[in-house]
């Protein structure tokens, strides 16, 4: 089975004389979360609409699971969660899920999905009586009915409280771990940093930077230091493995602890989607902490203490979009 679930090549979209997507190319791979970020008007919504078969581009090509966007074969393996949900207000939660499940035989069951998104207690409630967060959960459950190979999520945790947000994030990770390609659009940068394996930042209809959250933070955000104490000292091969996981940040031993260090982005360093990962060296406390915790869990190494702080994906994003806006003017 091909790794890429979605392939966009040289996409071009015009609204009259205005070009809103200008030669954009990206790939979303199975088993990974791909975040598409950008300010309003950057072209991300138009790009996703073309991939979903809702809009016809003026140029370029798109492959969805090896098929044309909007074709029956593409739709059969695709799940879509829209920000407004598009849900029938007069029907109950149970009715909406029953219809969605009936359209996808062999997929997930209604009761299981309602339990997973925390809506089982309100299954008999009409959609119009749900809170905004509950509607988001229902829209997410509908998108999961077919156990899709490719899942489009637009602001999946909008309106959710912190517990609800974490529940949705767990579901996203579950689908990704099961082999689905997840394409995420969100204005919540914490969400992208937490979930995404790959981030594409758009501005002016073009991709201005691509990479993992850690790579983008390292290139464009400020400096950071993370100090972690482990239950035991790592063997040399374990240190090399952890250092590779944390690259482009530096892993050092210091007074019985391990310290992850970054440096301020170099003046005049390369930028854009083709910039090398080590164009500057920095890190985000969130991204680094997550990487350390994941590595230690997989290696069976217990963390005793961990202290962190510094730049985030939001800092990198603001720097990228501010620079692009300055150039465009």
Tab-separated table of C-alpha atoms in Angstrom:
chain	number	residue	atom	x	y	z
A	1	UNK	CA	0.000	0.000	0.000
A	2	UNK	CA	1.442	3.425	-0.924
A	3	UNK	CA	2.603	5.526	2.025
A	4	UNK	CA	0.992	8.740	0.767
A	5	UNK	CA	-2.766	9.005	1.275
A	6	UNK	CA	-2.915	12.549	-0.105
A	7	UNK	CA	-0.616	14.041	-2.738
A	8	UNK	CA	-0.987	17.647	-3.878
A	9	UNK	CA	1.320	18.855	-6.647
A	10	UNK	CA	1.672	22.426	-7.949
A	11	UNK	CA	-1.858	23.365	-6.903
A	12	UNK	CA	-3.132	26.607	-8.435
A	13	UNK	CA	-6.423	28.300	-7.521
A	14	UNK	CA	-7.596	31.717	-8.684
A	15	UNK	CA	-10.595	33.801	-7.664
A	16	UNK	CA	-10.967	36.064	-10.668
A	17	UNK	CA	-7.678	37.936	-11.102
A	18	UNK	CA	-6.454	36.988	-7.607
A	19	UNK	CA	-4.293	33.898	-7.053
A	20	UNK	CA	-5.139	32.370	-3.671
A	21	UNK	CA	-3.114	29.144	-3.952
A	22	UNK	CA	0.119	29.511	-5.875
A	23	UNK	CA	1.930	26.307	-6.884
A	24	UNK	CA	1.445	24.516	-3.563
A	25	UNK	CA	2.683	20.936	-3.095
A	26	UNK	CA	2.376	18.694	-0.043
A	27	UNK	CA	1.992	15.047	0.950
A	28	UNK	CA	0.035	13.521	3.848
A	29	UNK	CA	1.302	10.063	4.769
A	30	UNK	CA	-0.506	7.177	6.401
A	31	UNK	CA	0.138	6.836	10.102
A	32	UNK	CA	1.030	10.521	10.496
A	33	UNK	CA	-0.733	13.734	11.460
A	34	UNK	CA	-0.102	16.524	8.948
A	35	UNK	CA	-1.017	20.022	10.144
A	36	UNK	CA	-1.764	22.776	7.625
A	37	UNK	CA	-1.477	26.155	9.348
A	38	UNK	CA	-1.759	29.746	8.236
A	39	UNK	CA	-3.503	33.055	8.870
A	40	UNK	CA	-6.926	33.792	7.429
A	41	UNK	CA	-6.595	34.219	3.674
A	42	UNK	CA	-3.409	32.148	3.449
A	43	UNK	CA	-5.059	29.562	1.183
A	44	UNK	CA	-5.330	26.642	3.585
A	45	UNK	CA	-9.129	26.327	3.479
A	46	UNK	CA	-9.146	26.507	-0.322
A	47	UNK	CA	-6.421	23.854	-0.477
A	48	UNK	CA	-8.360	21.487	1.782
A	49	UNK	CA	-11.604	22.094	-0.135
A	50	UNK	CA	-9.825	21.064	-3.337
A	51	UNK	CA	-8.510	17.912	-1.645
A	52	UNK	CA	-12.006	17.067	-0.398
A	53	UNK	CA	-13.442	17.490	-3.892
A	54	UNK	CA	-15.501	20.549	-2.936
A	55	UNK	CA	-13.668	22.940	-5.244
A	56	UNK	CA	-12.021	22.472	-8.636
A	57	UNK	CA	-8.496	23.909	-8.920
A	58	UNK	CA	-7.237	25.917	-11.873
A	59	UNK	CA	-4.026	23.931	-12.119
A	60	UNK	CA	-1.930	21.181	-10.588
A	61	UNK	CA	-2.946	17.694	-9.524
A	62	UNK	CA	-4.394	16.011	-6.431
A	63	UNK	CA	-4.470	12.302	-5.589
A	64	UNK	CA	-6.687	11.095	-2.727
A	65	UNK	CA	-5.983	7.450	-1.853
A	66	UNK	CA	-4.877	7.054	-5.469
A	67	UNK	CA	-8.102	8.519	-6.877
A	68	UNK	CA	-9.487	11.864	-8.013
A	69	UNK	CA	-10.810	14.136	-5.233
A	70	UNK	CA	-14.553	13.758	-4.751
A	71	UNK	CA	-14.733	10.455	-6.619
A	72	UNK	CA	-16.707	7.598	-5.090
A	73	UNK	CA	-13.515	5.665	-4.367
A	74	UNK	CA	-11.923	8.666	-2.663
A	75	UNK	CA	-15.018	9.421	-0.580
A	76	UNK	CA	-15.311	5.803	0.566
A	77	UNK	CA	-11.977	5.995	2.387
A	78	UNK	CA	-12.200	9.584	3.615
A	79	UNK	CA	-13.638	11.091	6.788
A	80	UNK	CA	-14.314	14.819	7.065
A	81	UNK	CA	-14.986	16.921	10.141
A	82	UNK	CA	-16.066	20.458	9.308
A	83	UNK	CA	-15.828	23.249	11.858
A	84	UNK	CA	-19.558	24.006	11.717
A	85	UNK	CA	-20.385	20.300	11.706
A	86	UNK	CA	-23.228	20.495	9.148
A	87	UNK	CA	-25.397	18.491	11.551
A	88	UNK	CA	-29.239	18.287	11.342
A	89	UNK	CA	-30.412	20.383	14.277
A	90	UNK	CA	-33.767	18.649	14.738
A	91	UNK	CA	-32.437	15.082	15.003
A	92	UNK	CA	-31.153	13.388	18.125
A	93	UNK	CA	-27.552	12.409	18.647
A	94	UNK	CA	-28.612	8.760	18.402
A	95	UNK	CA	-30.378	9.364	15.071
A	96	UNK	CA	-27.401	11.203	13.578
A	97	UNK	CA	-25.017	8.427	14.551
A	98	UNK	CA	-27.376	5.691	13.343
A	99	UNK	CA	-27.556	7.321	9.914
A	100	UNK	CA	-23.804	7.856	9.732
A	101	UNK	CA	-23.075	4.257	10.715
A	102	UNK	CA	-25.647	2.944	8.206
A	103	UNK	CA	-23.793	4.773	5.436
A	104	UNK	CA	-20.558	3.010	6.386
A	105	UNK	CA	-21.234	-0.722	6.892
A	106	UNK	CA	-18.333	-2.524	8.481
A	107	UNK	CA	-17.110	0.611	10.218
A	108	UNK	CA	-17.244	1.576	13.872
A	109	UNK	CA	-20.409	1.069	15.926
A	110	UNK	CA	-22.575	3.954	17.082
A	111	UNK	CA	-22.469	2.995	20.757
A	112	UNK	CA	-18.683	2.646	20.771
A	113	UNK	CA	-18.150	6.036	19.149
A	114	UNK	CA	-20.621	7.796	21.437
A	115	UNK	CA	-18.859	6.301	24.443
A	116	UNK	CA	-15.464	7.374	23.122
A	117	UNK	CA	-16.492	10.997	22.578
A	118	UNK	CA	-18.488	11.186	25.817
A	119	UNK	CA	-21.927	11.655	24.244
A	120	UNK	CA	-23.650	8.455	25.373
A	121	UNK	CA	-25.473	10.287	28.227
A	122	UNK	CA	-27.034	12.749	25.743
A	123	UNK	CA	-27.834	10.263	22.961
A	124	UNK	CA	-31.531	11.183	23.122
A	125	UNK	CA	-30.897	14.945	22.948
A	126	UNK	CA	-31.483	16.888	19.731
A	127	UNK	CA	-28.488	18.518	18.103
A	128	UNK	CA	-29.879	22.029	18.593
A	129	UNK	CA	-29.858	21.497	22.372
A	130	UNK	CA	-26.207	20.446	22.483
A	131	UNK	CA	-23.487	22.825	23.611
A	132	UNK	CA	-20.896	23.949	21.084
A	133	UNK	CA	-18.382	21.500	22.499
A	134	UNK	CA	-20.864	18.624	22.322
A	135	UNK	CA	-21.583	19.413	18.677
A	136	UNK	CA	-17.849	19.277	17.999
A	137	UNK	CA	-17.668	15.843	19.606
A	138	UNK	CA	-20.603	14.627	17.521
A	139	UNK	CA	-19.095	15.940	14.286
A	140	UNK	CA	-15.863	14.164	15.172
A	141	UNK	CA	-17.679	10.891	15.869
A	142	UNK	CA	-19.452	11.106	12.493
A	143	UNK	CA	-16.101	11.604	10.741
A	144	UNK	CA	-14.782	8.424	12.381
A	145	UNK	CA	-17.685	6.165	11.381
A	146	UNK	CA	-15.949	4.629	8.375
A	147	UNK	CA	-12.605	4.132	10.163
A	148	UNK	CA	-11.199	6.335	7.372
A	149	UNK	CA	-7.823	5.905	5.710
A	150	UNK	CA	-7.674	9.697	5.302
A	151	UNK	CA	-9.223	11.977	7.908
A	152	UNK	CA	-9.669	15.744	7.455
A	153	UNK	CA	-10.133	17.644	10.724
A	154	UNK	CA	-11.017	21.348	10.817
A	155	UNK	CA	-10.586	22.855	14.308
A	156	UNK	CA	-11.436	19.525	15.995
A	157	UNK	CA	-11.216	20.804	19.580
A	158	UNK	CA	-12.870	24.214	19.100
A	159	UNK	CA	-15.259	24.940	21.964
A	160	UNK	CA	-14.083	22.017	24.104
A	161	UNK	CA	-12.983	22.271	27.719
A	162	UNK	CA	-9.471	20.983	28.570
A	163	UNK	CA	-10.724	17.471	29.384
A	164	UNK	CA	-12.754	17.271	26.182
A	165	UNK	CA	-9.808	18.559	24.176
A	166	UNK	CA	-7.562	15.826	25.549
A	167	UNK	CA	-10.199	13.199	24.762
A	168	UNK	CA	-10.352	14.349	21.134
A	169	UNK	CA	-6.567	14.434	20.893
A	170	UNK	CA	-6.441	10.842	22.137
A	171	UNK	CA	-8.879	9.842	19.373
A	172	UNK	CA	-6.754	11.589	16.754
A	173	UNK	CA	-3.660	9.743	17.955
A	174	UNK	CA	-5.592	6.474	17.939
A	175	UNK	CA	-6.574	6.911	14.282
A	176	UNK	CA	-3.037	7.886	13.325
A	177	UNK	CA	-1.581	4.897	15.190
A	178	UNK	CA	-4.073	2.662	13.367
A	179	UNK	CA	-2.552	3.795	10.066
A	180	UNK	CA	-4.847	6.615	8.994
A	181	UNK	CA	-3.468	9.783	7.459
A	182	UNK	CA	-4.801	12.764	9.420
A	183	UNK	CA	-4.864	16.254	7.897
A	184	UNK	CA	-5.396	18.871	10.587
A	185	UNK	CA	-6.243	22.548	10.170
A	186	UNK	CA	-6.355	24.585	13.353
A	187	UNK	CA	-5.709	28.020	14.803
A	188	UNK	CA	-4.856	26.400	18.136
A	189	UNK	CA	-1.075	26.130	17.872
A	190	UNK	CA	-0.857	24.047	21.044
A	191	UNK	CA	-3.026	21.476	19.286
A	192	UNK	CA	-0.743	21.335	16.256
A	193	UNK	CA	2.358	21.091	18.439
A	194	UNK	CA	0.800	18.294	20.476
A	195	UNK	CA	-0.513	16.211	17.575
A	196	UNK	CA	1.368	16.904	14.357
A	197	UNK	CA	4.204	14.848	12.943
A	198	UNK	CA	4.583	17.299	10.058
A	199	UNK	CA	3.567	20.966	9.903
A	200	UNK	CA	3.145	23.083	6.762
A	201	UNK	CA	2.831	26.837	7.354
A	202	UNK	CA	1.057	28.715	4.551
A	203	UNK	CA	1.067	32.405	3.793
A	204	UNK	CA	0.058	34.156	0.591
A	205	UNK	CA	-1.014	30.889	-1.033
A	206	UNK	CA	2.406	29.282	-0.646
A	207	UNK	CA	4.142	27.056	1.899
A	208	UNK	CA	6.669	29.221	3.726
A	209	UNK	CA	7.994	26.471	6.023
A	210	UNK	CA	7.632	22.725	6.564
A	211	UNK	CA	8.941	20.317	9.171
A	212	UNK	CA	8.155	18.645	12.460
A	213	UNK	CA	7.086	20.944	15.307
A	214	UNK	CA	10.509	20.467	16.883
A	215	UNK	CA	12.291	21.381	13.643
A	216	UNK	CA	10.218	24.523	13.080
A	217	UNK	CA	10.735	25.622	16.669
A	218	UNK	CA	14.453	24.988	16.285
A	219	UNK	CA	14.624	27.121	13.140
A	220	UNK	CA	12.364	30.011	14.018
A	221	UNK	CA	11.593	30.214	17.760
A	222	UNK	CA	13.725	31.361	20.666
A	223	UNK	CA	16.239	29.464	22.746
A	224	UNK	CA	15.349	26.851	25.347
A	225	UNK	CA	16.933	24.565	27.925
A	226	UNK	CA	15.338	21.390	29.300
A	227	UNK	CA	16.880	19.494	32.221
A	228	UNK	CA	15.901	15.880	32.939
A	229	UNK	CA	17.056	13.514	35.683
A	230	UNK	CA	16.638	9.783	35.037
A	231	UNK	CA	16.460	6.850	37.450
A	232	UNK	CA	19.627	5.403	35.912
A	233	UNK	CA	22.444	6.535	33.667
A	234	UNK	CA	21.954	5.737	30.004
A	235	UNK	CA	24.245	3.388	28.136
A	236	UNK	CA	26.223	4.997	25.279
A	237	UNK	CA	23.948	3.525	22.619
A	238	UNK	CA	20.907	4.810	24.538
A	239	UNK	CA	22.403	8.300	24.692
A	240	UNK	CA	22.957	8.215	20.939
A	241	UNK	CA	19.367	7.092	20.395
A	242	UNK	CA	17.948	9.850	22.620
A	243	UNK	CA	20.187	12.459	20.982
A	244	UNK	CA	18.943	11.393	17.548
A	245	UNK	CA	15.344	11.642	18.758
A	246	UNK	CA	15.917	15.203	20.016
A	247	UNK	CA	17.860	16.482	16.986
A	248	UNK	CA	18.366	19.269	15.998
A	249	UNK	CA	18.678	20.126	19.702
A	250	UNK	CA	21.815	19.161	21.645
A	251	UNK	CA	21.842	16.544	24.409
A	252	UNK	CA	24.517	17.009	27.100
A	253	UNK	CA	25.344	15.429	30.469
A	254	UNK	CA	25.654	17.850	33.368
A	255	UNK	CA	25.895	17.155	37.126
A	256	UNK	CA	24.091	13.829	37.033
A	257	UNK	CA	21.359	15.053	34.685
A	258	UNK	CA	20.790	15.382	30.959
A	259	UNK	CA	20.346	18.852	29.502
A	260	UNK	CA	18.795	19.612	26.120
A	261	UNK	CA	20.080	22.912	24.791
A	262	UNK	CA	19.170	25.145	21.891
A	263	UNK	CA	20.539	28.429	20.559
A	264	UNK	CA	18.947	31.575	19.241
A	265	UNK	CA	18.226	31.454	15.482
A	266	UNK	CA	21.254	32.685	13.597
A	267	UNK	CA	21.006	36.114	12.003
A	268	UNK	CA	20.469	35.732	8.277
A	269	UNK	CA	19.941	31.977	8.530
A	270	UNK	CA	18.122	30.143	5.766
A	271	UNK	CA	14.343	30.104	5.875
A	272	UNK	CA	11.437	28.597	3.983
A	273	UNK	CA	10.422	24.989	3.401
A	274	UNK	CA	13.852	23.958	2.094
A	275	UNK	CA	15.889	25.393	4.963
A	276	UNK	CA	18.140	22.757	6.604
A	277	UNK	CA	16.961	21.481	10.001
A	278	UNK	CA	20.064	22.935	11.692
A	279	UNK	CA	19.746	26.405	10.151
A	280	UNK	CA	19.367	27.401	13.827
A	281	UNK	CA	19.205	25.309	16.970
A	282	UNK	CA	16.470	25.784	19.541
A	283	UNK	CA	13.589	23.850	21.058
A	284	UNK	CA	10.169	24.036	22.630
A	285	UNK	CA	9.553	22.819	26.160
A	286	UNK	CA	6.328	21.163	24.991
A	287	UNK	CA	7.842	19.406	21.989
A	288	UNK	CA	11.067	18.386	23.749
A	289	UNK	CA	9.275	17.169	26.863
A	290	UNK	CA	6.938	15.107	24.717
A	291	UNK	CA	9.878	13.620	22.778
A	292	UNK	CA	11.796	12.776	25.970
A	293	UNK	CA	8.749	11.225	27.638
A	294	UNK	CA	7.963	9.107	24.575
A	295	UNK	CA	11.566	7.907	24.250
A	296	UNK	CA	11.834	7.041	27.955
A	297	UNK	CA	8.537	5.168	27.892
A	298	UNK	CA	9.630	3.096	24.893
A	299	UNK	CA	13.103	2.477	26.377
A	300	UNK	CA	11.761	1.575	29.825
A	301	UNK	CA	13.659	4.416	31.514
A	302	UNK	CA	12.009	6.213	34.443
A	303	UNK	CA	12.056	10.019	34.635
A	304	UNK	CA	12.751	11.398	38.130
A	305	UNK	CA	12.539	15.142	37.433
A	306	UNK	CA	12.036	17.264	34.336
A	307	UNK	CA	12.229	21.059	34.187
A	308	UNK	CA	11.585	22.911	30.965
A	309	UNK	CA	10.557	26.204	29.429
A	310	UNK	CA	11.020	28.349	26.353
A	311	UNK	CA	9.793	28.757	22.796
A	312	UNK	CA	6.780	27.030	21.264
A	313	UNK	CA	5.343	26.316	17.847
A	314	UNK	CA	3.248	29.457	18.285
A	315	UNK	CA	6.423	31.541	18.550
A	316	UNK	CA	7.756	29.940	15.370
A	317	UNK	CA	4.437	30.434	13.573
A	318	UNK	CA	4.205	34.115	14.502
A	319	UNK	CA	7.764	34.699	13.327
A	320	UNK	CA	7.098	32.920	10.036
A	321	UNK	CA	3.848	34.641	9.173
A	322	UNK	CA	5.114	38.060	10.275
A	323	UNK	CA	8.176	37.679	8.035
A	324	UNK	CA	6.055	36.558	5.087
A	325	UNK	CA	3.691	39.499	5.530
A	326	UNK	CA	6.623	41.908	5.592
A	327	UNK	CA	8.060	40.430	2.392
A	328	UNK	CA	4.687	40.586	0.610
A	329	UNK	CA	4.390	44.285	1.375
